[in-house]
Tab-separated table of C-alpha atoms in Angstrom:
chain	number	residue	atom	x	y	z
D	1	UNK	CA	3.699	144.357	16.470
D	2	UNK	CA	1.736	147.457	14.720
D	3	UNK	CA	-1.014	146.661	16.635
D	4	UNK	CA	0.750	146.423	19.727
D	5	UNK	CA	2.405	149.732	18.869
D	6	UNK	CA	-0.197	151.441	18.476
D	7	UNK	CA	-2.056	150.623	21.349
D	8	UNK	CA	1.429	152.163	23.568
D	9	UNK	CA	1.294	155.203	21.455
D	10	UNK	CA	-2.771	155.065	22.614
D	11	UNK	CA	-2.756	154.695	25.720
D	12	UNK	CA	-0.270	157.372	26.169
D	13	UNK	CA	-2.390	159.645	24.902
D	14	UNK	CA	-5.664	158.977	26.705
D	15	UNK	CA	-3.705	158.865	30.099
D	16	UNK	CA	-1.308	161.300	29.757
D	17	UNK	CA	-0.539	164.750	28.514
D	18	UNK	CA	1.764	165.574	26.058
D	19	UNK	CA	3.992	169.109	26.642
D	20	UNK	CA	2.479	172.404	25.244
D	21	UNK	CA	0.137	170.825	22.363
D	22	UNK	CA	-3.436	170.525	21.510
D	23	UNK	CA	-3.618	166.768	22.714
D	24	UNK	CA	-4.984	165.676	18.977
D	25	UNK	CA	-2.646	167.133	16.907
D	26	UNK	CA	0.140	164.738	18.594
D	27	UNK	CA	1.550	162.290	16.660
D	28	UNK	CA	4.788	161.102	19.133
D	29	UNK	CA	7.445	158.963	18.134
D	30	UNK	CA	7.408	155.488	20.174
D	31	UNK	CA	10.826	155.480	21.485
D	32	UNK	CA	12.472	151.817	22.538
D	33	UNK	CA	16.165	152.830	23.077
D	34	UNK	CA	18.608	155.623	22.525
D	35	UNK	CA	22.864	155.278	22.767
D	36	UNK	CA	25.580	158.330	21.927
D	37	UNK	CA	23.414	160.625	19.256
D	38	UNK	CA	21.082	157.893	18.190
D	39	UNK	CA	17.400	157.446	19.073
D	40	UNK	CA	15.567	153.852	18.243
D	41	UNK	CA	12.015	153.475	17.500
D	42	UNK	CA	10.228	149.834	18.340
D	43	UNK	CA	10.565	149.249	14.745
D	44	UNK	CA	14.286	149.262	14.941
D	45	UNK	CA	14.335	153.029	12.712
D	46	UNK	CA	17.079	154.817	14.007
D	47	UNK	CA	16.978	158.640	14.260
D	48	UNK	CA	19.991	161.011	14.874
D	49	UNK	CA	19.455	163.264	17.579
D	50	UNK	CA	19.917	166.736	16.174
D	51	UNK	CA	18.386	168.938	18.899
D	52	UNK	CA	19.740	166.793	22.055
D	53	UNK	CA	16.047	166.297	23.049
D	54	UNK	CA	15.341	169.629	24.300
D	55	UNK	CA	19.025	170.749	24.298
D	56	UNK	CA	19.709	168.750	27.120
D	57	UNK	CA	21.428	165.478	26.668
D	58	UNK	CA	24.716	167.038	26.398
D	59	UNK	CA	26.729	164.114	27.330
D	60	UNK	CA	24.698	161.828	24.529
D	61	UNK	CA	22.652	159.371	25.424
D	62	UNK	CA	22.474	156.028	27.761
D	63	UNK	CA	26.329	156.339	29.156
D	64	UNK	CA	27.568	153.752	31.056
D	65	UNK	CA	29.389	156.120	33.360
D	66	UNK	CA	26.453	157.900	34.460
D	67	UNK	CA	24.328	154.767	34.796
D	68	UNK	CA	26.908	153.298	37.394
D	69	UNK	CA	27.264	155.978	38.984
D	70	UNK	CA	23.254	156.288	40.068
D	71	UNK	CA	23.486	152.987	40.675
D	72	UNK	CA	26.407	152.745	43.409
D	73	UNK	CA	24.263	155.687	44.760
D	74	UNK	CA	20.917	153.842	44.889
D	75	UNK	CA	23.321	151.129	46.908
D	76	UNK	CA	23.939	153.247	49.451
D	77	UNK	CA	20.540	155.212	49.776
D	78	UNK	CA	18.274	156.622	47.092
D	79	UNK	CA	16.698	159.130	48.874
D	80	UNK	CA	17.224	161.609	52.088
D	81	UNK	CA	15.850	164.723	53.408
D	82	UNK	CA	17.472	168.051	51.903
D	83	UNK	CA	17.818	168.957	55.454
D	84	UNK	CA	20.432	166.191	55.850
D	85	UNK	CA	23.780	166.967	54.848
D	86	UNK	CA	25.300	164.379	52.102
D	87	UNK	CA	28.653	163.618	51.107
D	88	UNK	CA	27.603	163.963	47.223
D	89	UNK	CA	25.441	166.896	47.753
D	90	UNK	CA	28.233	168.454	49.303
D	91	UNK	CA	31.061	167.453	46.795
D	92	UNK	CA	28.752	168.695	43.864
D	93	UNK	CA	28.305	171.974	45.715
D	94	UNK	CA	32.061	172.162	45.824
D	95	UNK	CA	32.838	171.179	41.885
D	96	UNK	CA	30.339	173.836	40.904
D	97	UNK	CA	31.877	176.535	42.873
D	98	UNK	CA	35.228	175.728	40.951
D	99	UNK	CA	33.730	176.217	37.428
D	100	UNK	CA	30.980	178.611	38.077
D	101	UNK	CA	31.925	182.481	37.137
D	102	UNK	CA	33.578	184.841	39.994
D	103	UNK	CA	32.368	184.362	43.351
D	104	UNK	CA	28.919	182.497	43.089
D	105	UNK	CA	30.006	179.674	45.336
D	106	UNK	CA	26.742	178.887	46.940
D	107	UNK	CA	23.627	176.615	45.177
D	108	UNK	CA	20.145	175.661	45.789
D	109	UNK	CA	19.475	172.703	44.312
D	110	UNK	CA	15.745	172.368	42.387
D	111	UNK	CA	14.227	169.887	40.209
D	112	UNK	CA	14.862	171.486	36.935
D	113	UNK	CA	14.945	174.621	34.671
D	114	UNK	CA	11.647	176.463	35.476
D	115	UNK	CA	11.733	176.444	39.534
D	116	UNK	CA	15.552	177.095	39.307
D	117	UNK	CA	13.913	180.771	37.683
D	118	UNK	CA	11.706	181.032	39.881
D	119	UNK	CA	13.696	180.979	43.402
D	120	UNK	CA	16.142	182.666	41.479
D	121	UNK	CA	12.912	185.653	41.039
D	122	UNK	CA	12.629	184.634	45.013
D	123	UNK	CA	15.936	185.480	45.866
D	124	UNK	CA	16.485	189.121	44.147
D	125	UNK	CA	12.820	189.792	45.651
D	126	UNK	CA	13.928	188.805	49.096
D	127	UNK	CA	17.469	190.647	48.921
D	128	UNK	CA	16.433	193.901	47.280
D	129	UNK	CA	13.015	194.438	48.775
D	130	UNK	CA	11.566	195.546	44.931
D	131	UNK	CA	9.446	193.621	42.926
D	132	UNK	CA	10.119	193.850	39.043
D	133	UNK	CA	11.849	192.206	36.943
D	134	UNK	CA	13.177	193.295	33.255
D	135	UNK	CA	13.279	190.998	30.718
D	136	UNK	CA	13.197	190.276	26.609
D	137	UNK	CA	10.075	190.091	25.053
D	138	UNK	CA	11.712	186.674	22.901
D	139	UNK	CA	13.150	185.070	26.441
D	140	UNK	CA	12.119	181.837	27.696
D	141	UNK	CA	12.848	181.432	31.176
D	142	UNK	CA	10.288	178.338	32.484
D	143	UNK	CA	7.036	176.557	32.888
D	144	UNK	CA	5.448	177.998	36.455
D	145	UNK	CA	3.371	180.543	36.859
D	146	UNK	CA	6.817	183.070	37.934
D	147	UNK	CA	8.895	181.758	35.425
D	148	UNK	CA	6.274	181.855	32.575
D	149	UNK	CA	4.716	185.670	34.009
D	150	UNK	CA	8.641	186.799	33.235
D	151	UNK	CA	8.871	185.216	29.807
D	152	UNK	CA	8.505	186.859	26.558
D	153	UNK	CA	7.560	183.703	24.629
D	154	UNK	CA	3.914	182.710	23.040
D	155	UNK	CA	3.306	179.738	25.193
D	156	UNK	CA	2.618	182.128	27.940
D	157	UNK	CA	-0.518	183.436	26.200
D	158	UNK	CA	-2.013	179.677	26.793
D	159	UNK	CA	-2.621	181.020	30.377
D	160	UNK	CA	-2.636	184.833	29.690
D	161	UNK	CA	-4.949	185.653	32.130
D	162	UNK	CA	-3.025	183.990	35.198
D	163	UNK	CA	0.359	185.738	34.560
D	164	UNK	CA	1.575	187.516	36.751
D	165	UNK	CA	2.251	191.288	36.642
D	166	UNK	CA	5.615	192.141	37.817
D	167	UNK	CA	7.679	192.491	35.185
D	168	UNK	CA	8.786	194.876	32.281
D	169	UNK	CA	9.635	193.329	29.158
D	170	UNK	CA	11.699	195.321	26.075
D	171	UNK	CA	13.003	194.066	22.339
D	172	UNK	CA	15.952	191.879	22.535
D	173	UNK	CA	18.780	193.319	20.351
D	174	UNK	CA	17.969	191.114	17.827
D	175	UNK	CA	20.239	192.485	14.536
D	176	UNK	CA	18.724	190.036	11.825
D	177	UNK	CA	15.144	191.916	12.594
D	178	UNK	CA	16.235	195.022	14.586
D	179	UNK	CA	13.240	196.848	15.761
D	180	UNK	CA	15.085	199.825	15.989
D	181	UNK	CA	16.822	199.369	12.115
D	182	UNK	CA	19.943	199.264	13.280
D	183	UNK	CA	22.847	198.625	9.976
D	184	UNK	CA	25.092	196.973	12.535
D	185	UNK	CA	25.463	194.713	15.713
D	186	UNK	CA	27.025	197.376	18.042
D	187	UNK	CA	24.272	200.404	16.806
D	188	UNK	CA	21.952	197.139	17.709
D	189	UNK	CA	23.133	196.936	21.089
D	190	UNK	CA	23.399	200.630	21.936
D	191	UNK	CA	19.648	200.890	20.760
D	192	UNK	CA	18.539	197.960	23.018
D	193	UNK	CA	20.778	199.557	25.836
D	194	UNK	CA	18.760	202.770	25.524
D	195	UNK	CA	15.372	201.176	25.301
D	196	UNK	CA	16.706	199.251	28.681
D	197	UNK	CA	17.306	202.208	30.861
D	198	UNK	CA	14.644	204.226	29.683
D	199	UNK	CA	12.325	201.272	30.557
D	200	UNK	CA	13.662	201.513	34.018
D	201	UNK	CA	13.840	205.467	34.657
D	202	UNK	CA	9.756	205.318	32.957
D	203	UNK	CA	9.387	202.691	35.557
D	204	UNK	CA	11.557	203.979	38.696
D	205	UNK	CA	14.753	202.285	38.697
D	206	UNK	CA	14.014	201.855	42.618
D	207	UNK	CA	11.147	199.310	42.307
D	208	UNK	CA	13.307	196.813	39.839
D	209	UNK	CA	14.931	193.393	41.867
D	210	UNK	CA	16.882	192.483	38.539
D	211	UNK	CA	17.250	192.235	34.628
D	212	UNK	CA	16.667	188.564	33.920
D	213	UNK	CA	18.594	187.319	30.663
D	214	UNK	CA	19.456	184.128	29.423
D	215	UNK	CA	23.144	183.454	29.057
D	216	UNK	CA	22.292	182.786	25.063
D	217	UNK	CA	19.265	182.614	23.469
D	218	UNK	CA	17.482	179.215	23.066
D	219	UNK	CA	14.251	178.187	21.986
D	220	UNK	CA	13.628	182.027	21.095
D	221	UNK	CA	15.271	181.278	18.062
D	222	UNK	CA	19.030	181.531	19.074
D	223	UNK	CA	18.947	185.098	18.767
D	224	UNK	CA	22.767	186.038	19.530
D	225	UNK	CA	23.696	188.915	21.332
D	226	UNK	CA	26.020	191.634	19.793
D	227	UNK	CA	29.918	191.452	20.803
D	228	UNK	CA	30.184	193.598	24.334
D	229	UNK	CA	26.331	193.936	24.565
D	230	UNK	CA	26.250	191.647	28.103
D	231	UNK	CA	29.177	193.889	29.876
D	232	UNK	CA	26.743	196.556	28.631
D	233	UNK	CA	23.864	194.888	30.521
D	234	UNK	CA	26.243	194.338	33.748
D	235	UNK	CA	27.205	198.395	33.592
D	236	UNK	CA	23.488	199.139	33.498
D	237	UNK	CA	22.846	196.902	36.466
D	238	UNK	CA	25.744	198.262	38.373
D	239	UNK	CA	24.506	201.998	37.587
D	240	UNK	CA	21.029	201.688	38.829
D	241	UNK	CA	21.991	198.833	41.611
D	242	UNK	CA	19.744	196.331	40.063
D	243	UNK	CA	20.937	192.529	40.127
D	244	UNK	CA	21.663	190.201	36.997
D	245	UNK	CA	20.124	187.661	36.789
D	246	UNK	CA	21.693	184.817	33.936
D	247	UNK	CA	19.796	182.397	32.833
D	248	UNK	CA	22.003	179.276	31.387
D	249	UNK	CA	19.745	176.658	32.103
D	250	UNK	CA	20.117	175.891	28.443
D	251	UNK	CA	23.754	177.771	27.606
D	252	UNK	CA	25.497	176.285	30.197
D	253	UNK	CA	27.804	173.507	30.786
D	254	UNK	CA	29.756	173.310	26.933
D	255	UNK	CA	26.412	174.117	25.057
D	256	UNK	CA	28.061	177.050	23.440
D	257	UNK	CA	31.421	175.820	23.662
D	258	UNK	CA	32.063	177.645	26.956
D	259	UNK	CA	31.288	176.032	30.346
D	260	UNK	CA	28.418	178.398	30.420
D	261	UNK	CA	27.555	181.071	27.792
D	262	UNK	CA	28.399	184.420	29.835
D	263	UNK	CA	31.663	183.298	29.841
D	264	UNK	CA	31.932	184.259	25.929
D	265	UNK	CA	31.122	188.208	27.420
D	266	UNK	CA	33.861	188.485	30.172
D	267	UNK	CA	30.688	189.142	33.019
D	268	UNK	CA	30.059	187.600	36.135
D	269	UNK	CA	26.292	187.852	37.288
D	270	UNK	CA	25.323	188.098	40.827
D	271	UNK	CA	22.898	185.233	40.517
D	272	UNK	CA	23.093	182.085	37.650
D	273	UNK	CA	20.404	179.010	37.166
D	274	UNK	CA	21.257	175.973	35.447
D	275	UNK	CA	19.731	172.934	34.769
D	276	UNK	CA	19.345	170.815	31.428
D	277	UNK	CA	23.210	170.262	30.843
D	278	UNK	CA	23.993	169.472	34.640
D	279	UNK	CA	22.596	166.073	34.529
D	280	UNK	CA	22.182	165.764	30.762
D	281	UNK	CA	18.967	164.970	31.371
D	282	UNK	CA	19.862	161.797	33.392
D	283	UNK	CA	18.110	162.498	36.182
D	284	UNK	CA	15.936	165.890	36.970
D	285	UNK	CA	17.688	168.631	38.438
D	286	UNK	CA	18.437	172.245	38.562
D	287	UNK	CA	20.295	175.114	40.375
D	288	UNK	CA	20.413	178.533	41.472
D	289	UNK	CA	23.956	179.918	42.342
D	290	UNK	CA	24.216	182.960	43.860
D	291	UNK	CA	27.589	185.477	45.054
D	292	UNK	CA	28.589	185.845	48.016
D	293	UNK	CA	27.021	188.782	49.369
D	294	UNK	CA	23.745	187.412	48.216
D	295	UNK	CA	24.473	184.103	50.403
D	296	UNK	CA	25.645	186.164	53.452
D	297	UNK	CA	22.150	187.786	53.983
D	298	UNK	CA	20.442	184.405	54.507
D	299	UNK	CA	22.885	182.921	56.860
D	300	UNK	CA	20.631	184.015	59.811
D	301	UNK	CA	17.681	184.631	57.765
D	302	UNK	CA	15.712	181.883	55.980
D	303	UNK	CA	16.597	181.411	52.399
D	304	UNK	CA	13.256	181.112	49.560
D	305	UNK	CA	13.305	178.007	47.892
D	306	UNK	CA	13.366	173.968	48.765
D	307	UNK	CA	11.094	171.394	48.082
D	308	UNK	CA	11.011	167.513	49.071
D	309	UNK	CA	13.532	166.329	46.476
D	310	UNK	CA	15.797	169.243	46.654
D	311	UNK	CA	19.555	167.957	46.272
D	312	UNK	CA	18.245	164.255	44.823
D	313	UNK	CA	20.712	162.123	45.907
D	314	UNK	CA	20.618	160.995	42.589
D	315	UNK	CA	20.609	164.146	40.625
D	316	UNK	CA	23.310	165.101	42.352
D	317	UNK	CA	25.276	161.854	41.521
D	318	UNK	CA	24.544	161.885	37.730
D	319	UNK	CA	25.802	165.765	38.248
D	320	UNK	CA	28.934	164.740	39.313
D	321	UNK	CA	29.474	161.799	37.179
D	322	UNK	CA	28.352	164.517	34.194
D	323	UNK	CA	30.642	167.438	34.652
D	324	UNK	CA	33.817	164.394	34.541
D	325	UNK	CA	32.622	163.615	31.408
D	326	UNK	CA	32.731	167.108	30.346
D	327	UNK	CA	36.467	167.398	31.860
D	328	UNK	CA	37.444	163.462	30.862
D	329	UNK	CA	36.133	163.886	27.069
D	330	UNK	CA	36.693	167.616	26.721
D	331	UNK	CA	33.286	167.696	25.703
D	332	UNK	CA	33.512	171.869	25.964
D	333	UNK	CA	36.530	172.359	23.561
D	334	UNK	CA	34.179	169.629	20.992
D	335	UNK	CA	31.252	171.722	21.041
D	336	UNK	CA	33.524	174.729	19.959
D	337	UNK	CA	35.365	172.432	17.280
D	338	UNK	CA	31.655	170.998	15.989
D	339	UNK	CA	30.577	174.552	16.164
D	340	UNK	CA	33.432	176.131	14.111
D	341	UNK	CA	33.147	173.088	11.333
D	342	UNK	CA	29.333	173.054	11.087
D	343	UNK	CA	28.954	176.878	10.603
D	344	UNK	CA	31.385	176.447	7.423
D	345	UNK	CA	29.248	173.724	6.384
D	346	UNK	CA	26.314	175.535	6.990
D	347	UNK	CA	27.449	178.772	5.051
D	348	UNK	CA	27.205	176.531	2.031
D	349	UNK	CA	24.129	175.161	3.030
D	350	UNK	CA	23.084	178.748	2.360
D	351	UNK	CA	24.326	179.387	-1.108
D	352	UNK	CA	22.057	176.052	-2.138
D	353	UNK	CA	18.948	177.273	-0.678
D	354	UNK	CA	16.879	180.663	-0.948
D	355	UNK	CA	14.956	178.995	2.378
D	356	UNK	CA	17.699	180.492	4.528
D	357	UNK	CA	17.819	183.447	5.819
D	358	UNK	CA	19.681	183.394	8.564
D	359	UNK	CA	22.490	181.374	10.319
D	360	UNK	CA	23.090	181.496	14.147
D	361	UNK	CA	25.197	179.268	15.641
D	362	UNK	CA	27.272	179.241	18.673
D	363	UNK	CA	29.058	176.278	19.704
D	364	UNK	CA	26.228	173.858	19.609
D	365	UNK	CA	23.704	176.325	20.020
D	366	UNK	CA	22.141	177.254	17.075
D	367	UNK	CA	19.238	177.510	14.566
D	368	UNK	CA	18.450	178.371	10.959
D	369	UNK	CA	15.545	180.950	10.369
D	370	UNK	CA	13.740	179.770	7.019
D	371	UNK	CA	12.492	182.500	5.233
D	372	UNK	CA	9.842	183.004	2.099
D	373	UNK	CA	11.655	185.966	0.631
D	374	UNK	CA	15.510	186.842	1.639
D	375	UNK	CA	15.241	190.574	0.644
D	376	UNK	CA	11.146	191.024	3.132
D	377	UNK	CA	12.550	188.739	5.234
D	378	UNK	CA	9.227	187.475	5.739
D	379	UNK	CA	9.304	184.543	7.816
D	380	UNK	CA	7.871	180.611	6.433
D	381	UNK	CA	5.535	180.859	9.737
D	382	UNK	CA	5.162	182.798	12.869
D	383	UNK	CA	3.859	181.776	16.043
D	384	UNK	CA	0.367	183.386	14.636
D	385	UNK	CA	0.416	180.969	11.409
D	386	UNK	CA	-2.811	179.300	10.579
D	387	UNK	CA	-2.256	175.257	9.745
D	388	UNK	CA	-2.636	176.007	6.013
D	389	UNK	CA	0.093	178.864	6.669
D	390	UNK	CA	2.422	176.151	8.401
D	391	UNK	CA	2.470	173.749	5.603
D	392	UNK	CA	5.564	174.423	4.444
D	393	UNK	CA	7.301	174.098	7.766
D	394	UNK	CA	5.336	170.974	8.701
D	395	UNK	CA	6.603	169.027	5.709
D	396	UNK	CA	10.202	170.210	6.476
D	397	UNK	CA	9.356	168.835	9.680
D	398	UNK	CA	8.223	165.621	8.224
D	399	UNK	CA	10.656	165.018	5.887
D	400	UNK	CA	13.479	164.860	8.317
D	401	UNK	CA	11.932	162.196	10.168
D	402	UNK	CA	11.086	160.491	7.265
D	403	UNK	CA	14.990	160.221	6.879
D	404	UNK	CA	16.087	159.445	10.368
D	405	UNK	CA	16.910	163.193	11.915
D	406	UNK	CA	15.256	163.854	15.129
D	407	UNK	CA	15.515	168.086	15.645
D	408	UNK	CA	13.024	170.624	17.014
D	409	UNK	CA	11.288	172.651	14.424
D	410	UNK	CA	9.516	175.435	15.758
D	411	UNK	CA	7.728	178.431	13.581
D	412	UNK	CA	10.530	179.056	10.862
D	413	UNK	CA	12.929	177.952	12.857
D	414	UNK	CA	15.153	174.325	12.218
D	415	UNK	CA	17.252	173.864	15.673
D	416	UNK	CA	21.040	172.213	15.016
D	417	UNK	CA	21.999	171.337	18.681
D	418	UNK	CA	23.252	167.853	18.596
D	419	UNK	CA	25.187	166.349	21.715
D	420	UNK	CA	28.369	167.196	22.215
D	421	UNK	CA	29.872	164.126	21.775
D	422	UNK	CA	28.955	164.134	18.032
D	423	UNK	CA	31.141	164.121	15.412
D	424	UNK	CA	31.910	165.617	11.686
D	425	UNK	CA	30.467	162.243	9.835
D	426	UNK	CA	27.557	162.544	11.985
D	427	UNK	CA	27.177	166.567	11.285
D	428	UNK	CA	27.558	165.787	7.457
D	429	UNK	CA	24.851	162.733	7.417
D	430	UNK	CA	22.437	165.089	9.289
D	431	UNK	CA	23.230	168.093	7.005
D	432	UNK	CA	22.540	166.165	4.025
D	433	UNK	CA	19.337	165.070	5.411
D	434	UNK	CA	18.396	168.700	6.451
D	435	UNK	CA	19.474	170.036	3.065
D	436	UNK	CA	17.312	167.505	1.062
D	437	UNK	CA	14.349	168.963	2.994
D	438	UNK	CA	15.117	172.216	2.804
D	439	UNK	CA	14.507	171.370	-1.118
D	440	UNK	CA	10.855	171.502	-0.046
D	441	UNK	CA	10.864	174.765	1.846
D	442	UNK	CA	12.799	176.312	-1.275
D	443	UNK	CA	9.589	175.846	-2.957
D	444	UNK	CA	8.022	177.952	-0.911
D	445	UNK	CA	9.925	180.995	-1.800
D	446	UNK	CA	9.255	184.176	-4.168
C-alpha cells in the first residue's frame, strides 16, 4: 500500500504542478475522502479541516444535498452555451440579487476568484474611461496577470517583471503594525484615509477607475479594518467620483458571520466579486455583481467579460443548492456563534503562550500572528525568511499534521477558518492540538 502510495503522490508531481511552490519542496498530503470538517488520507488518518481548504468549503465537505443537486442537473444537460438562457442560471441570478447589498442586481458569472477581479478591473475601465486602480499593498485579489498586477501580496514578485502598471498601491490601516504609529484604531484609519486621498490628488483623481478592497482581509493575514474605516473609503470614492470596488471572494457568503463582510460596515459598493463560498468549492465558479447604473450602460453596449463555461450549468446548480444550506442550517448566524466562542477560547490561548502576538478573528475569518518577542513585535518569519529562518514556523506546521489538524500556515501566520458547520467540540479538539504546537514556537521566543 506504501508503495502504491507513493507512486500517486509521484506521479503527481512529475505530471503536474503544484500551486505557488518550488515543485521540490512539496510534500502533499494524499487525500482519499473528506465528509463535514474531516479530511481522510489513504491510510485512513483523519485530519480536521481548520482552514476550509483555502477558505472555501463553507458548507463542509461531501454534502449530500449538493451532490444531488449536480446530479439531477447533469440529467437534464451538463453543459450549454452562456449565450443560452437557463432556468438555473436565471433563478441563481435572481437569489443573489435578494441577498446581495443595495441595488447590485445584475452578475457575470466566471470560473472563480481571480477572473471575477479581473472583469470586475474590466468593468470600472469600460464605465469610467480611466485606467488606475488603488489598492493595499497586503491585498490579495487573484492569480492572472490583472488580478495579480493589482495585488499587494509577495507571490506577485514570482512574475515581477510581467505585472502590469496601472495601479497605485498604499499601507492598509493595519493597527497591530501601523506604519503611521497610530495608539488607536480610529487615528489608524484617519491616517490610512489621508495617505488614500493624497495618493489620488499626487496621482490626479481624474485618471483613477476605482479603489479595489477586499470586503475583509484574507490570506494577507486577516488584517481587520478599524470600526467606520469602509464608510470612510465609500465617502472618499463618492468625493472624487471613483468606484468601489469589494472584493468578498473570500468574506462573503457567512465567512465572517455576515452574508458578505461589507455588510459588518453599513456600505454598499457599486461593484462586488465573489467566488469561493458560492459553491463551497463544489464546483468552480465566480461572480461579478454590479449596480444598476453600472448595468444600464451595457444594455446596448457590449459588456467585458465571458468565457466558454461562463454560468456552468453546474456551478450554478451547486450555487443554488449552497446558499439553501446557508438559509436551511443558518450556517451565517453559526459562523458568528463559532466566532464569538473561539475568540474567548483563543484569548486564553494567549495568556499560555508568549508565541502570540496577535488575535484577529471575525466570524470564521481569522488568524494568529506568532511572534519572537511581544514587546519588538518581531515576527517568527516574513515572506523574506531564509529556510533556516522558517524553522520555527515549519515545525508548527508539522506538528499539527502530525496530530490530525489540516490549517494554512503561512509566514507567522496560523489561519483558524474552519467550515461553518463546525462545532464547539470540534473548535476545542483543534485548539488543543494548535496549542500543543504552539509549545514549540514558544521556544522560539526572547
Amino acid at each position: 500500500m506504501i508503495a502504491h502510495i507513493n507512486d500517486i503522490v509521484k506521479q503527481n508531481a512529475d505530471y503536474t504542478f503544484f500551486p505557488w511552490a518550488a515543485q521540490q519542496a512539496v510534500r502533499p498530503l494524499h487525500i482519499k475522502s473528506s465528509k463535514g470538517v474531516f479530511l481522510t488520507d489513504t491510510n485512513g488518518k483523519k485530519y480536521l479541516d481548520f482552514s476550509s481548504q483555502y477558505l472555501n468549503v463553507n458548507i463542509g465537505h461531501s454534502d449530500e444535498r449538493v451532490l444531488a443537486a449536480i446530479e439531477r442537473q447533469m440529467r437534464s444537460f451538463s453543459y450549454i452555451s452562456p449565450s443560452c438562457a437557463t432556468d438555473i442560471r436565471g433563478e441563481l441570478g435572481y437569489r443573489l440579487a435578494s441577498i446581495l447589498p443595495g441595488d447590485l442586481n445584475k452578475t457575470l458569472f466566471t470560473l472563480g476568484g481571480s477572473d471575477a477581479n479581473d472583469v470586475a478591473i474590466q468593468i470600472a475601465r469600460k464605465y469610467t474611461g480611466r485606467s488606475r486602480i488603488m489598492t493595499f499593498r497586503r491585498s490579495y485579489h487573484g492569480a492572472t496577470l490583472l488580478s495579480l498586477s493589482v495585488s499587494g501580496d509577495p507571490r506577485r514578485n514570482i512574475i515581477s517583471g510581467q505585472l502590469l502598471d496601472l495601479n497605485v498601491q498604499v499601507e492598509n490601516p493595519y493597527f497591530y503594525r501601523c506604519p503611521w504609529g497610530s495608539t488607536t484604531e480610529q487615528e489608524c484609519a484617519d491616517f490610512c484615509i489621508a495617505a488614500m486621498e493624497s495618493a489620488l490628488l499626487e496621482n490626479d483623481p481624474a485618471t483613477f477607475a476605482a479603489i479595489l478592497v477586499e470586503g475583509e482581509s484574507g490570506s494577507s493575514g486577516c488584517i481587520k479594518y478599524p470600526p467606520f474605516f469602509l464608510k470612510q473609503v465609500r465617502q472618499l470614492c463618492n468625493r472624487y467620483n471613483v468606484l468601489l470596488i469589494a472584493d468578498e471572494v473570500l468574506s462573503g457568503f457567512g465567512r465572517t458571520g455576515k452574508m458578505f463582510a461589507v455588510g459588518h460596515h453599513g456600505i454598499c459598493p457599486d461593484i462586488l466579486t465573489m467566488a469561493k463560498g458560492l459553491t463551497a468549492g463544489y464546483v468552480p465558479l465566480g461572480g461579478v455583481a454590479v449596480s444598476d447604473s453600472i448595468a444600464a450602460t451595457f444594455d446596448y453596449a457590449p459588456s467585458p467579460g465571458g468565457i466558454t463555461c461562463s454560468a456552468h450549468p453546474l456551478g450554478c446548480a451547486a450555487a443554488l443548492a449552497v446558499l439553501d444550506i446557508y438559509k436551511k442550517d443558518q450556517l451565517v448566524a453559526a459562523a458568528a456563534a463559532m466566532g464569538e466562542y473561539m475568540r474567548v477560547e483563543l484569548d486564553s490561548l494567549a495568556d499560555k503562550h508568549p508565541s502570540i502576538g496577535d488575535i484577529r478573528l471575525n466570524g470564521l475569518l481569522g488568524c494568529i500572528e506568532l511572534v519572537k518577542n511581544r514587546q519588538s513585535r518581531a515576527p517568527m518569519a516574513t515572506p523574506h525568511s531564509s529556510p533556516e529562518e522558517m524553522e520555527a514556523m515549519n515545525r508548527v506546521a508539522a506538528a499539527l499534521l502530525d496530530e490530525g489538524l489540516f490549517t494554512i500556515v503561512r509566514w507567522n501566520y496560523l489561519f483558524i477558518s474552519p467550515p461553518l458547520c463546525i462545532t464547539r467540540e470540534q473548535i476545542d479538539t483543534a485548539l488543543g492540538i494548535i496549542s500543543r504546537a504552539l509549545e514549540i514556537a514558544d521556544k522560539y521566543c526572547s
